[in-house]
């Protein structure tokens, strides 16, 4: 019998049986360490900056500024579930935010322009899937090449100049609308996160994707169409990247090839941090959201202290290293803990997929 097991490191009920309270805290601390750190940062900055940090204005600013990064992080997360990486999420947003404006300048109604861009993003994801699954090119190399071509097309299209026009107010409203006092982009992130959480944790397609990420050969032997699901993951990633480009255009109201690449590192950091919390060792939706939140909170607080322009990349790098340390500690604790065999339960069906090979 061959098993495909998630390598998520959250402690199970069997492993916690008979463990003292301090022991339980020690087991859960690595799992929710990043969440705890986020809360501590919020409390710390609220105490040190009572007049600027714990305010509705700052909350709106954080949600508005980081919503696009959150969407890109979710886009990058989807191929990561299958063990692949998609660098075009950072390059694609450059071309998509330019093209959605250019299409409207050419007379295309903004709803149709948005649909075209979403389909174009999906097509690029399809090409990435072909390169990875059919041409068998490493996903890092394939998407780096595709992303570079996309960026070159953006430079060619603009000629190095800004694309400026007065567009339909309905298009601007995609980003500028406030609902219950909060920017509408925050609701986009919540809707996407909940949808992806349901798909990955509660639907068969999610278990297939995790099985592919754990062991693609074993997944294929057990009837999972690895190429099809992996390509679907790239297509979904491409469409979410296109959505982020549309929202960026509605926010900036101009198209410029020099804008967008700065989103690549934070998006990848957020997606990677997602594999170090909530379910360490396994890419997951809420971990990704927590990763983006801690970046947003930390950078906002430090900048309010008067941090320089280099603070943001510095904080991104340091946070990534801390997260790696937390994940490593969790891995060692899990490896040192005695393994208890147990029958699968209903709660385990989403973290463990059992497959069998007939002799």
PDB file of N, CA and C in Angstrom, residues 89-99 150-151 154 248 256-261:
ATOM      1  N   UNK A  89       3.139  36.121 -11.957  1.00  0.00           N
ATOM      2  CA  UNK A  89       2.195  36.940 -11.191  1.00  0.00           C
ATOM      3  C   UNK A  89       2.738  38.352 -11.007  1.00  0.00           C
ATOM      4  N   UNK A  90       4.059  38.479 -10.932  1.00  0.00           N
ATOM      5  CA  UNK A  90       4.657  39.794 -10.766  1.00  0.00           C
ATOM      6  C   UNK A  90       4.884  40.515 -12.075  1.00  0.00           C
ATOM      7  N   UNK A  91       5.166  39.775 -13.135  1.00  0.00           N
ATOM      8  CA  UNK A  91       5.378  40.384 -14.441  1.00  0.00           C
ATOM      9  C   UNK A  91       4.051  40.666 -15.149  1.00  0.00           C
ATOM     10  N   UNK A  92       3.097  39.749 -14.997  1.00  0.00           N
ATOM     11  CA  UNK A  92       1.831  39.894 -15.697  1.00  0.00           C
ATOM     12  C   UNK A  92       1.069  41.140 -15.303  1.00  0.00           C
ATOM     13  N   UNK A  93       1.113  41.505 -14.024  1.00  0.00           N
ATOM     14  CA  UNK A  93       0.362  42.665 -13.559  1.00  0.00           C
ATOM     15  C   UNK A  93       0.813  43.935 -14.276  1.00  0.00           C
ATOM     16  N   UNK A  94       2.075  43.956 -14.737  1.00  0.00           N
ATOM     17  CA  UNK A  94       2.589  45.114 -15.477  1.00  0.00           C
ATOM     18  C   UNK A  94       1.833  45.263 -16.798  1.00  0.00           C
ATOM     19  N   UNK A  95       1.733  44.157 -17.551  1.00  0.00           N
ATOM     20  CA  UNK A  95       1.062  44.220 -18.861  1.00  0.00           C
ATOM     21  C   UNK A  95      -0.440  44.370 -18.723  1.00  0.00           C
ATOM     22  N   UNK A  96      -1.042  43.663 -17.766  1.00  0.00           N
ATOM     23  CA  UNK A  96      -2.504  43.670 -17.671  1.00  0.00           C
ATOM     24  C   UNK A  96      -3.043  45.048 -17.292  1.00  0.00           C
ATOM     25  N   UNK A  97      -2.381  45.753 -16.393  1.00  0.00           N
ATOM     26  CA  UNK A  97      -2.918  47.052 -15.996  1.00  0.00           C
ATOM     27  C   UNK A  97      -2.753  48.077 -17.122  1.00  0.00           C
ATOM     28  N   UNK A  98      -1.770  47.847 -18.006  1.00  0.00           N
ATOM     29  CA  UNK A  98      -1.610  48.725 -19.165  1.00  0.00           C
ATOM     30  C   UNK A  98      -2.656  48.404 -20.227  1.00  0.00           C
ATOM     31  N   UNK A  99      -2.850  47.126 -20.512  1.00  0.00           N
ATOM     32  CA  UNK A  99      -3.760  46.731 -21.582  1.00  0.00           C
ATOM     33  C   UNK A  99      -5.215  47.054 -21.264  1.00  0.00           C
ATOM     34  N   UNK A 150       6.494  38.843 -21.242  1.00  0.00           N
ATOM     35  CA  UNK A 150       5.349  39.701 -20.950  1.00  0.00           C
ATOM     36  C   UNK A 150       5.801  41.115 -20.621  1.00  0.00           C
ATOM     37  N   UNK A 151       6.837  41.217 -19.822  1.00  0.00           N
ATOM     38  CA  UNK A 151       7.354  42.533 -19.459  1.00  0.00           C
ATOM     39  C   UNK A 151       7.889  43.266 -20.688  1.00  0.00           C
ATOM     40  N   UNK A 154       5.075  44.712 -22.572  1.00  0.00           N
ATOM     41  CA  UNK A 154       4.585  45.936 -21.927  1.00  0.00           C
ATOM     42  C   UNK A 154       5.457  47.131 -22.307  1.00  0.00           C
ATOM     43  N   UNK A 248      -5.227  47.353 -10.144  1.00  0.00           N
ATOM     44  CA  UNK A 248      -4.127  48.311 -10.107  1.00  0.00           C
ATOM     45  C   UNK A 248      -4.383  49.466 -11.072  1.00  0.00           C
ATOM     46  N   UNK A 256       1.785  52.180 -16.765  1.00  0.00           N
ATOM     47  CA  UNK A 256       3.209  52.486 -16.850  1.00  0.00           C
ATOM     48  C   UNK A 256       4.003  51.208 -16.636  1.00  0.00           C
ATOM     49  N   UNK A 257       4.931  50.918 -17.569  1.00  0.00           N
ATOM     50  CA  UNK A 257       5.673  49.660 -17.517  1.00  0.00           C
ATOM     51  C   UNK A 257       6.597  49.559 -16.311  1.00  0.00           C
ATOM     52  N   UNK A 258       6.944  50.684 -15.725  1.00  0.00           N
ATOM     53  CA  UNK A 258       7.832  50.658 -14.553  1.00  0.00           C
ATOM     54  C   UNK A 258       7.082  50.347 -13.266  1.00  0.00           C
ATOM     55  N   UNK A 259       5.770  50.246 -13.346  1.00  0.00           N
ATOM     56  CA  UNK A 259       4.943  49.978 -12.171  1.00  0.00           C
ATOM     57  C   UNK A 259       4.478  48.527 -12.206  1.00  0.00           C
ATOM     58  N   UNK A 260       4.640  47.831 -11.108  1.00  0.00           N
ATOM     59  CA  UNK A 260       4.120  46.478 -11.013  1.00  0.00           C
ATOM     60  C   UNK A 260       5.138  45.466 -10.545  1.00  0.00           C
ATOM     61  N   UNK A 261       6.389  45.594 -11.010  1.00  0.00           N
ATOM     62  CA  UNK A 261       7.387  44.599 -10.627  1.00  0.00           C
ATOM     63  C   UNK A 261       7.670  44.599  -9.131  1.00  0.00           C
TER      64      UNK A 261
END
